XYZ file of C-alpha atoms in Angstrom:
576
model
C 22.340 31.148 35.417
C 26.204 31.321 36.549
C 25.340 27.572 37.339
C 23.680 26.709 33.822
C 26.532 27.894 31.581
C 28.887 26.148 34.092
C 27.468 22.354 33.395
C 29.299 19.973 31.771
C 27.068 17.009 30.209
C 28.025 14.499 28.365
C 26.487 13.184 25.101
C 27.437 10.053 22.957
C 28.953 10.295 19.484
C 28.587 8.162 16.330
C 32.104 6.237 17.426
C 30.786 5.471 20.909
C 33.468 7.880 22.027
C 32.127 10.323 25.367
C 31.923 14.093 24.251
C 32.193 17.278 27.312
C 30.074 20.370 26.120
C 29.496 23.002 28.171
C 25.782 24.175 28.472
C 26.365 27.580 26.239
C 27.739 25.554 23.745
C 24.253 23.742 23.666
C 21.745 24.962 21.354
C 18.246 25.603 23.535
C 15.424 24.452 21.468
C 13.100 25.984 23.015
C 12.236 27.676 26.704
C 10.748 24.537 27.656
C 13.953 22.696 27.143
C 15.872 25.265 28.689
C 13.960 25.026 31.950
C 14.331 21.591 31.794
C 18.225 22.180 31.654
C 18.453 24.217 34.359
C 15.972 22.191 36.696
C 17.488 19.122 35.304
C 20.321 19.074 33.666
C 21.161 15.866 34.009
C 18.414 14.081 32.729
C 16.946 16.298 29.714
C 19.871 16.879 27.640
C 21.575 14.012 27.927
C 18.899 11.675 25.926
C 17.725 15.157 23.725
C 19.917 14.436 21.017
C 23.068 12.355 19.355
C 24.964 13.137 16.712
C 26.177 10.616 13.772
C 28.801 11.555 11.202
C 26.959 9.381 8.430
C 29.217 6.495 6.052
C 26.519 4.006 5.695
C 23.211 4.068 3.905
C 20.927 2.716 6.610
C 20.209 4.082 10.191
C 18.875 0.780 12.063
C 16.429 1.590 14.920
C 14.764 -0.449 17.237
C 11.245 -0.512 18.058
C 9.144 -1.127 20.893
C 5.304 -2.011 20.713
C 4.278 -0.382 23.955
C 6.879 2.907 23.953
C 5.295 6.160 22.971
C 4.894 7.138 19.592
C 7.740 10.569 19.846
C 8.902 12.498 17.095
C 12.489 13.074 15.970
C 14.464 15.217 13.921
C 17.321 14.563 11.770
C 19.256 18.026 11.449
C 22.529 18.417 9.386
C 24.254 21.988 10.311
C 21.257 22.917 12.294
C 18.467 22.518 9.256
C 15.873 20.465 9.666
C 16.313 18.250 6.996
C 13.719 15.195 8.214
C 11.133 14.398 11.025
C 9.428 11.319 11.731
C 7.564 9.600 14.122
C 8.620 6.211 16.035
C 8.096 3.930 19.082
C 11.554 4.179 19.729
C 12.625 1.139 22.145
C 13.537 2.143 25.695
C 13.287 -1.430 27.267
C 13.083 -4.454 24.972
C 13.176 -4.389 21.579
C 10.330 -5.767 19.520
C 11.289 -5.201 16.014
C 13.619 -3.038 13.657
C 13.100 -0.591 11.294
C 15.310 1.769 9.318
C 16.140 4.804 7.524
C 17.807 5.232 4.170
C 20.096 8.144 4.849
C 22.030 7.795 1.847
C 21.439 11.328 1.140
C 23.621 12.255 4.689
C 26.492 10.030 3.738
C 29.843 12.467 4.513
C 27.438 14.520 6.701
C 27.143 14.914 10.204
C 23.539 14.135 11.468
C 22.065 15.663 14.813
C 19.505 12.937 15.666
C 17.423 14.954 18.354
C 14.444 13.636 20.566
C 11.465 15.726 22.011
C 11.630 17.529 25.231
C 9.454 14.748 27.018
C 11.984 11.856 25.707
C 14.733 12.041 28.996
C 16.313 9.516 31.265
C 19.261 6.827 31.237
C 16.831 4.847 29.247
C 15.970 7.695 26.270
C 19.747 7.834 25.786
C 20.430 3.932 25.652
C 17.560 3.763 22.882
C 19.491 6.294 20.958
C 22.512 4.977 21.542
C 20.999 0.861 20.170
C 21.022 3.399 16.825
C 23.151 2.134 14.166
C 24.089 2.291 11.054
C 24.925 -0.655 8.150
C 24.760 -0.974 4.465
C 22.110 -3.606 5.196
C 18.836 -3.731 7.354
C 18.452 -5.199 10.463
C 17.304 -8.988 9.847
C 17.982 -8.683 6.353
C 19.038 -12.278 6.452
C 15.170 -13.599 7.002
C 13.616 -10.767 5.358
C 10.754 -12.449 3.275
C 11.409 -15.795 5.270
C 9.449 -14.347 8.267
C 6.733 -17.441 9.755
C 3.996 -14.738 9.155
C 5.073 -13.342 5.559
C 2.607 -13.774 2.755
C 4.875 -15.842 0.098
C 2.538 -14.622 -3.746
C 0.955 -11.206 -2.006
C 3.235 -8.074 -1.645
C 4.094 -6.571 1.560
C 6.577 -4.062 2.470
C 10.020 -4.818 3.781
C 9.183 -2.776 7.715
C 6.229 -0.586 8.640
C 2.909 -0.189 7.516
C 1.162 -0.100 4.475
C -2.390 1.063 2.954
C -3.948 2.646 -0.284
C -2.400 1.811 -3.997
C -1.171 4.662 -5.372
C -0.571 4.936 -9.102
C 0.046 1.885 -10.502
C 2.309 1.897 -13.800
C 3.486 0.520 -16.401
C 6.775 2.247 -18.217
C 9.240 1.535 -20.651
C 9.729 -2.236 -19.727
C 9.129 -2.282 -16.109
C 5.976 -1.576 -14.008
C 5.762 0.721 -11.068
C 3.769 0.076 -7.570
C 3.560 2.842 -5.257
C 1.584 2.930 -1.743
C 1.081 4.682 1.362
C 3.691 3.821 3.589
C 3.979 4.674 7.219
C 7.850 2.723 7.605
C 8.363 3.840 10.972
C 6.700 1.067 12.863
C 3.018 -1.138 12.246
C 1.006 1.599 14.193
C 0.786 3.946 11.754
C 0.411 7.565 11.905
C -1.361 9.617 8.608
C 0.628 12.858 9.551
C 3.874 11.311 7.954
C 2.637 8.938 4.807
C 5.546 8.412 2.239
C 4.822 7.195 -1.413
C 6.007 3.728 -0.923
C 7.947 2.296 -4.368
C 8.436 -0.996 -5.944
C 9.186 -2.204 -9.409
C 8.538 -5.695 -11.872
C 8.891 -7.206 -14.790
C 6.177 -9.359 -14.837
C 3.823 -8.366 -12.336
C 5.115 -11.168 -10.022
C 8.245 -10.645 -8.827
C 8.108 -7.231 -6.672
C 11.498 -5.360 -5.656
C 10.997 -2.464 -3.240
C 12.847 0.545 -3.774
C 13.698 4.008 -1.931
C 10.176 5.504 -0.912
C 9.120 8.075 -4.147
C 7.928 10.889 -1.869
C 8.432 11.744 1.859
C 6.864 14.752 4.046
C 7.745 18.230 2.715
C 6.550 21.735 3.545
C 2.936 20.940 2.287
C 2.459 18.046 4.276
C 2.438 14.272 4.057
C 1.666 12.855 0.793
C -1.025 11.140 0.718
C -3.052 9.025 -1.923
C -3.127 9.317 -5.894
C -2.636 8.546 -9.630
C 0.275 8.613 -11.844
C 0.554 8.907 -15.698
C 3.288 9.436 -18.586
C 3.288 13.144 -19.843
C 3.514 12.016 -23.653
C 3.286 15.327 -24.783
C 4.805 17.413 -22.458
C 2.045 19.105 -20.997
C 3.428 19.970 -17.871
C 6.850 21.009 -19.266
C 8.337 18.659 -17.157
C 10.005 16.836 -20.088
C 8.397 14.139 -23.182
C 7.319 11.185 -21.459
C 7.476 12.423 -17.581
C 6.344 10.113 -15.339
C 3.792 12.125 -13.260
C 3.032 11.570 -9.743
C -0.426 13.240 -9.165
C -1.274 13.176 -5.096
C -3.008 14.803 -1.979
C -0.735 16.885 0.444
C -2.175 16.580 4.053
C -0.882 19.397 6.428
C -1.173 18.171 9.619
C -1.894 21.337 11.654
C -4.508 23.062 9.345
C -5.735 19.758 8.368
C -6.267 20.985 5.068
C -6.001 18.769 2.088
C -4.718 20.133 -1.801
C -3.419 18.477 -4.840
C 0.017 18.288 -6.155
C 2.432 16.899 -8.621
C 5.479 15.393 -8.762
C 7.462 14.332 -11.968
C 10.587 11.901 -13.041
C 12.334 12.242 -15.622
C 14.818 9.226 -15.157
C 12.119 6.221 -15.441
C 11.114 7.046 -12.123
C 14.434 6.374 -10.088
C 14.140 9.721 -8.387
C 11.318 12.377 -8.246
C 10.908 16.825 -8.027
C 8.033 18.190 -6.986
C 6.553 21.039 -8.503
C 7.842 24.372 -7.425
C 4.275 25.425 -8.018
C 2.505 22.903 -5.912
C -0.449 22.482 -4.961
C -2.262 22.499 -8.020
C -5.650 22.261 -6.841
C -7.177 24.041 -3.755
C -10.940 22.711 -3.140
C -11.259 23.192 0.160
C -13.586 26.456 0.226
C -15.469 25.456 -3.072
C -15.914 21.874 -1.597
C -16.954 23.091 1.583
C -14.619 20.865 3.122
C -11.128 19.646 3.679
C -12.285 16.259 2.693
C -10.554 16.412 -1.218
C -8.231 13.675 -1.727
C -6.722 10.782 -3.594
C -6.867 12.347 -7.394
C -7.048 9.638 -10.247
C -5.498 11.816 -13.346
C -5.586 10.457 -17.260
C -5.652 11.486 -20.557
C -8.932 11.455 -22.290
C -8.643 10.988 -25.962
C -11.848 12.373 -27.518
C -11.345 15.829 -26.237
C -7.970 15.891 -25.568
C -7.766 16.784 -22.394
C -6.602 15.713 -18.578
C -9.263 14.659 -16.128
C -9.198 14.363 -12.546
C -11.618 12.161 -10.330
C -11.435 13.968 -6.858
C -13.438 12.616 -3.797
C -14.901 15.691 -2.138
C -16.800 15.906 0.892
C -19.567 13.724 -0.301
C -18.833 12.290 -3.669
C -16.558 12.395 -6.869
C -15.782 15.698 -8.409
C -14.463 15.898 -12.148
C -12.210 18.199 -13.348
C -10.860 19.016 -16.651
C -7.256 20.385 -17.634
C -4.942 21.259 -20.688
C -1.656 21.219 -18.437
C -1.601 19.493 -15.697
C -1.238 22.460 -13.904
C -4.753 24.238 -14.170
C -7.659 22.822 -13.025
C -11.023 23.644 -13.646
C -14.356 21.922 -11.865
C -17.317 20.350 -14.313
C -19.398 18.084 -12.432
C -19.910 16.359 -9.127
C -22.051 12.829 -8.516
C -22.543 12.452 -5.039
C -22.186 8.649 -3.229
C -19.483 6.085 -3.356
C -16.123 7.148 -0.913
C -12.402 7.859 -1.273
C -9.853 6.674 -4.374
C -11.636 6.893 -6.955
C -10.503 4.677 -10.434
C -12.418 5.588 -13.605
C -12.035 3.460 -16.818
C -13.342 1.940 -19.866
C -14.131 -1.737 -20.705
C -15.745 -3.628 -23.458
C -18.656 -5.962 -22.730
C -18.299 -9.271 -23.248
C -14.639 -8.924 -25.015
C -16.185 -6.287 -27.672
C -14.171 -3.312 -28.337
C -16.671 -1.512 -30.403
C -19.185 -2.064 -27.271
C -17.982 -0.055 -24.142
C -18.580 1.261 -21.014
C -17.120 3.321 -18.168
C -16.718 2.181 -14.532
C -16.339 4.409 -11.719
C -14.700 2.880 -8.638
C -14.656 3.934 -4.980
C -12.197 2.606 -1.897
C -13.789 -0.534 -1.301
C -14.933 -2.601 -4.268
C -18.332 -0.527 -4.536
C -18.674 0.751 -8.543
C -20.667 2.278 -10.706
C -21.726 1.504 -14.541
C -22.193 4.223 -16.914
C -21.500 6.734 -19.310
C -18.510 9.398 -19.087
C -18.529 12.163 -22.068
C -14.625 13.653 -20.630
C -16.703 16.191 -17.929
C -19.834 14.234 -16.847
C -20.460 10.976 -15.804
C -23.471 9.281 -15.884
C -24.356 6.811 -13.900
C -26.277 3.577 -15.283
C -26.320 1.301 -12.585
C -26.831 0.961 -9.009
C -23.799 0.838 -6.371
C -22.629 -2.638 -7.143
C -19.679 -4.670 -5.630
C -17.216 -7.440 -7.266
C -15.698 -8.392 -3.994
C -16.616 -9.261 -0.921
C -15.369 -10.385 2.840
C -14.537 -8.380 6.168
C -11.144 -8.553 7.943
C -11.639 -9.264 11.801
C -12.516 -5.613 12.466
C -15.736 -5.903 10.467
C -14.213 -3.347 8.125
C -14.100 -4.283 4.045
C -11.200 -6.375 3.301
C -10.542 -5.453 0.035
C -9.764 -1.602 -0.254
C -8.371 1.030 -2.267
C -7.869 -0.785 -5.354
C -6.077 0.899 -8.066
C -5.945 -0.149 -12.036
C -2.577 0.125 -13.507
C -2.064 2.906 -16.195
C -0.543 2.627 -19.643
C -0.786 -1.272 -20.167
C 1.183 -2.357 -22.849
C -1.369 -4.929 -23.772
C -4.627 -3.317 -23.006
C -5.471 -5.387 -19.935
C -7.049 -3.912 -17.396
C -5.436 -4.878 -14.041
C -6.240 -3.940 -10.637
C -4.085 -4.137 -7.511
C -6.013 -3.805 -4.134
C -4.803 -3.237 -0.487
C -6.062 -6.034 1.819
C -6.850 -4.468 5.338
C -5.231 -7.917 7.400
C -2.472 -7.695 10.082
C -0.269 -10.462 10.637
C 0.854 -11.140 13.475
C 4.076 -10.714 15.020
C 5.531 -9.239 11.961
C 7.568 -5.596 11.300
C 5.345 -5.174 8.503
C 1.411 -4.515 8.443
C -1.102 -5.227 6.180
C -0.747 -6.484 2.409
C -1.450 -6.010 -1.087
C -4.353 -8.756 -2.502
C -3.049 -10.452 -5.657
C -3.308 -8.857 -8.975
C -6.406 -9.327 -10.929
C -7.910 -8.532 -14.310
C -11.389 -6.653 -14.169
C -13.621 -7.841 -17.672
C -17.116 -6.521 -17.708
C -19.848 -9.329 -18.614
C -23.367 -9.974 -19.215
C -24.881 -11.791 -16.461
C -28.448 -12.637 -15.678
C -28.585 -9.586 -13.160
C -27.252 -7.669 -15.852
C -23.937 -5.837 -16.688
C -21.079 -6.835 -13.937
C -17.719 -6.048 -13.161
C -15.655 -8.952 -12.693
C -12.179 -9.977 -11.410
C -9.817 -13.151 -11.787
C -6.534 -13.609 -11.305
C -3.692 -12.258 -13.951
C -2.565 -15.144 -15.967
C 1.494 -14.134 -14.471
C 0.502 -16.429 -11.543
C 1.383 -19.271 -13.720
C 5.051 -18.020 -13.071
C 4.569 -18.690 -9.163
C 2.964 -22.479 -9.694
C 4.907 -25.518 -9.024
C 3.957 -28.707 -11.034
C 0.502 -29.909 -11.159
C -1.216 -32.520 -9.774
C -4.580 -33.233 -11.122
C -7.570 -35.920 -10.478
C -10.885 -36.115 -11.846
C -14.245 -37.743 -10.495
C -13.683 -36.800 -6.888
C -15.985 -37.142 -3.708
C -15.488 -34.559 -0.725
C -13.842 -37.474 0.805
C -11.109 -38.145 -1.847
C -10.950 -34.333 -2.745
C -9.700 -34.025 1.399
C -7.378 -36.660 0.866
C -5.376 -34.932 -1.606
C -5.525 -31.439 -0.220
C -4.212 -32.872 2.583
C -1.472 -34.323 0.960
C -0.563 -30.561 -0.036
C -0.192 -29.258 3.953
C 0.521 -25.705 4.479
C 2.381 -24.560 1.747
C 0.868 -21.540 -0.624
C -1.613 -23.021 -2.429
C -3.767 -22.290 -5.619
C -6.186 -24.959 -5.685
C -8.898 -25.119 -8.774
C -11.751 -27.337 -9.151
C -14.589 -27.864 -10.894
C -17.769 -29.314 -9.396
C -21.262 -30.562 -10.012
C -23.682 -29.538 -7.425
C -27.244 -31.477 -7.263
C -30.320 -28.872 -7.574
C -30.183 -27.366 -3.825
C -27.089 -28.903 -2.622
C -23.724 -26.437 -1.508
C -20.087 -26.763 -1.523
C -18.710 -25.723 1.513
C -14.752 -24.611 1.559
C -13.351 -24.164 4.830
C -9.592 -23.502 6.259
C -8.393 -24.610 10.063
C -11.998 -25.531 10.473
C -13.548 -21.882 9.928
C -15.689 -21.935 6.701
C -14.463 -19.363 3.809
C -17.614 -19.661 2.022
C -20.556 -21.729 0.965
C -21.536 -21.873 -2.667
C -24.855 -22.934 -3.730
C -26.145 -24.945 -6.334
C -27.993 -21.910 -7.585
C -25.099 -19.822 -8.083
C -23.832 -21.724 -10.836
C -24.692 -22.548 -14.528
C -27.322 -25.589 -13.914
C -25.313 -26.383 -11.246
C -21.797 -26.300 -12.599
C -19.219 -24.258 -11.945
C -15.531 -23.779 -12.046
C -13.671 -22.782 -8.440
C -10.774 -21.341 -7.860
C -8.873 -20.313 -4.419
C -5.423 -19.190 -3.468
C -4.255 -19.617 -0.241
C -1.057 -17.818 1.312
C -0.363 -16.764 4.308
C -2.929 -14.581 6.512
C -5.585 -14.903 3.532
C -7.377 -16.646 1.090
C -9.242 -15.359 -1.977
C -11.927 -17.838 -3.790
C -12.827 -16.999 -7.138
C -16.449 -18.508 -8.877
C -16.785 -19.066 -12.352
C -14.263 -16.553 -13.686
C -14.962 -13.687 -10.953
C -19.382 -14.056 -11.167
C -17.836 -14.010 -7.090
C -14.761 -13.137 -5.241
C -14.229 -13.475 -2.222
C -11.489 -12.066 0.282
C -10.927 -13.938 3.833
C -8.337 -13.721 6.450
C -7.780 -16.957 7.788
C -5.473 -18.786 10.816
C -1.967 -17.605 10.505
C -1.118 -20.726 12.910
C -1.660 -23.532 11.184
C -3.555 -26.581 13.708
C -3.692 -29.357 11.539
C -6.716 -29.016 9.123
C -6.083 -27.002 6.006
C -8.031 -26.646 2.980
C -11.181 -29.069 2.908
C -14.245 -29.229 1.172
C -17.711 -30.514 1.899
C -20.815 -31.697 -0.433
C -24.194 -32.370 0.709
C -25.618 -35.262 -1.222
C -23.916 -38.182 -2.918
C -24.874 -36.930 -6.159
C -22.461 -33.438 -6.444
C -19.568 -34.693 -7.112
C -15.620 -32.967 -7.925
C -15.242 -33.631 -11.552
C -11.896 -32.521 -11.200
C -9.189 -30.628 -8.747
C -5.678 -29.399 -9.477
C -3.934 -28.162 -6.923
C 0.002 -26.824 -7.134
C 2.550 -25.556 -4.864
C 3.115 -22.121 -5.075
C 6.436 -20.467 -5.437
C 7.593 -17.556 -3.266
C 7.596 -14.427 -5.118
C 10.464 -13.159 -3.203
C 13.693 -13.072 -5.193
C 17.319 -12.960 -3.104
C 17.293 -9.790 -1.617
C 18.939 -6.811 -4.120
């Protein structure tokens, strides 16, 4: 012990500058690391732990692919005040992320490293730590060879489900699961990801809306605008409605968070969670609530996948929850909503939605819905896991104009990037009368008009000819629309790099007519037929070889009667 107390070890400081503490002047965080001291000493406290007096907003940290994924803590005084999980780089360094730790600024951090995290090489990844006022590589950031250029994807990090979608006083509001410590993501420590727009185009990402707290990560849900002050939370709160996930007990509850500055920062509910289903539901399977107002009865209602199905509950406050009904099938993030048919307003029905594009038709009296349909799909197309492309979609609340417009994660990882995965473009969901019957469908919102270069058009078109001009167009973005003529039995065949997207048949269109239309960006392409009667979702080559977008026609008698294609615009403004 005499030994112990007597060791001097040396840390690293913020200023690079070499610090001598004795071992009692060491906090021991636990017995483990205090036999690893004394066995040691050397090694295990030197790369435990750094300190940082903070004057900058971001902490820059590199990342390697194949490094363990380790948790660390941020302490300030000796409180915990953050963990978070990271393949911090101890040999070369793949990528950056960062931390906003605007909150520190003035503060002295304690930046500390599990017990297993030791050796020369621990301490020089915690010592490549730095801090700036800007990220690392924030001079290419949204120039990167393998960034989409019209689909939003976060700055670093991972990202998943839609959460909440918004529209509010002038500006509308994206929020997401986001994992932004690294593209391998871990579920234990989701944050509410944040971005806002004016237009729907034009995306600026923000300060995440929610991180871990004692309940647990936050995981997926809704958001709405208290008009009446239901929660007491203010007139016109915006209201975060979401899962908590505790990662020990694995148990799963609802909360709520409000804003009452347009959504620039958020409070949770000192009386969170709101809703405990575990032991009714038989399961800790109850997650990703979608919360609104329903007019007729005046009262909240929450869609809540549980264990098997969606569960609908009813509440005056916000705060108080009480079960009505369940309808067993369909999975995870559920969207409920109202559309006419065919454009008439006095002529409605609901739609229930589930994670992938899998919906229901029916009837929905504020408690009970009632299903009129089979499971249906608008969308279809797997990524290269076989898993549904297309998932999680969320419709955006309080629409000034009544639209109703969906925003859907798309399951695709480029490559090489410090970001994963990808929002699908915006679309607007109309619900029409088809031969099969009543169907959901989705194009794309008429904002993309604000991404499209100039035109160039040509009518009466073979396969041939249409090639030529695609081909003229190279790699950028595209959005390409034609209209063709297809001979009874013939197909139109749309490929990319030589893979085909899809095939469309004669039969699928109006005597053999149809309008086309497909957007191509980077890492994906999404083909819409006649106004969303199909969509379809496909990752495609992210290294381009040569071929691009062609099309093929069987016989000599389907012809193009006419193709526009234009250049599309990067959505990505100079970085705020």
């Amino acid at each position: 012990m005499h030994l112990l107390l007597m060791l001097r070890l040396v840390i690293s400081n913020s200023n690079g500058n070499r610090l001598l503490l004795t071992a009692n002047q060491l906090r021991l965080r636990s017995v483990t690391c205090f036999l690893a001291v004394a066995f040691c000493p050397a090694i295990s406290l030197l790369a435990q732990s750094r300190t940082i007096h903070i004057t900058r907003r971001y902490l820059n940290i590199p990342v390697e692919r194949e490094s363990d994924m380790r948790i660390f803590e941020i302490r300030v005084g000796g409180i915990q005040k953050r963990e978070f999980p990271v393949q911090l780089a101890e040999h070369a360094v793949d990528y950056w992320i960062f931390l906003d730790v605007s909150e520190f600024k003035g503060s002295t951090i304690t930046l500390t490293g599990p017990s297993d995290f030791s050796g020369p090489s621990a301490q020089a990844a915690l010592d490549r730590i730095y801090q700036a006022n800007q990220i690392e590589g924030a001079a290419t950031l949204y120039k990167e060879s393998n960034r989409p250029q019209f689909h939003f994807t976060v700055k670093r990090g991972w990202s998943n489900d839609v959460n909440g979608p918004i529209f509010l006083n002038g500006q509308y509001h994206l929020f997401w699961q986001a994992f932004p410590f690294g593209i391998k993501w871990d579920t234990d420590f989701m944050y509410w990801g944040h971005a806002v727009s004016k237009d729907l185009i034009h995306w600026r990402e923000l300060a995440p809306a929610l991180m871990v707290d004692k309940l647990g990560s936050p995981w997926s849900g809704s958001s709405l605008v208290d008009h009446n002050n239901d929660g007491g939370w203010g007139k016109d709160a915006l209201v975060l409605i979401y899962t908590a996930f505790d990662r020990i007990s694995h148990k799963q509850v609802q909360c709520v968070a409000y804003s009452t500055d347009n959504g620039a920062t958020f409070t949770r509910y000192v009386g969170n969670p709101v809703l405990d289903s575990n032991r009714e539901a038989g399961s800790n399977d109850t997650r990703d609530p979608k919360v609104f107002w329903y007019e007729p009865t005046r009262h909240w209602v929450m869609v809540l996948f549980e264990k098997d199905g969606m569960t609908f509950y009813t509440s005056a406050d916000l705060k108080t929850w009480a079960r009505k009904s369940h309808l067993k099938g369909l999975h995870e993030c559920p969207d409920l909503f109202e559309l006419p048919i065919d454009g008439d307003k006095n002529h409605k029905k609901w739609i229930l939605h589930g994670g992938s594009s899998s919906y229901v038709i029916g009837s929905f009296d504020g408690e009970i819905f009632t299903a009129e349909s089979p499971d249906l799909h608008y969308a279809e197309g797997k990524n290269a896991r076989g898993a549904d492309l297309l998932y999680a979609a969320q419709s955006f609340a309080e629409m000034p104009d009544g639209r109703r417009v969906q925003l859907a994660w798309g399951r695709i990882q480029p490559e090489g990037m410090p970001f994963n995965q990808m929002m699908l473009f915006p679309t607007e969901f109309k619900l029409k009368t088809t031969k099969d019957g009543l169907r959901l469908q989705a194009t794309p919102i008429e904002e993309i008009a604000l991404l499209r270069g100039k035109a160039r058009a040509w009518s009466t078109l073979t396969a041939a000819q249409a090639n030529q001009k695609l081909g003229m167009a190279g790699f950028m973005p595209l959005d390409v629309k034609l209209q063709v003529t297809l001979s009874n039995g013939d197909e139109l065949a749309i490929a990319y790099e030589g893979n085909t997207l899809t095939t469309i048949h004669s039969a699928d269109l109006e005597n053999g007519r149809g309008q086309v239309e497909v957007l191509i960006d980077k890492c994906v392409a999404e083909i819409f037929v006649d106004g969303g009667v199909r969509y379809i979702v496909r990752e495609i080559a992210q290294t381009a070889r040569g071929q691009g977008l062609e099309l093929s026609l069987g016989q000599k008698t389907s012809i193009v009667n006419h193709l526009e294609i234009y250049e599309m615009n990067s959505m990505w403004k100079p970085l705020e």
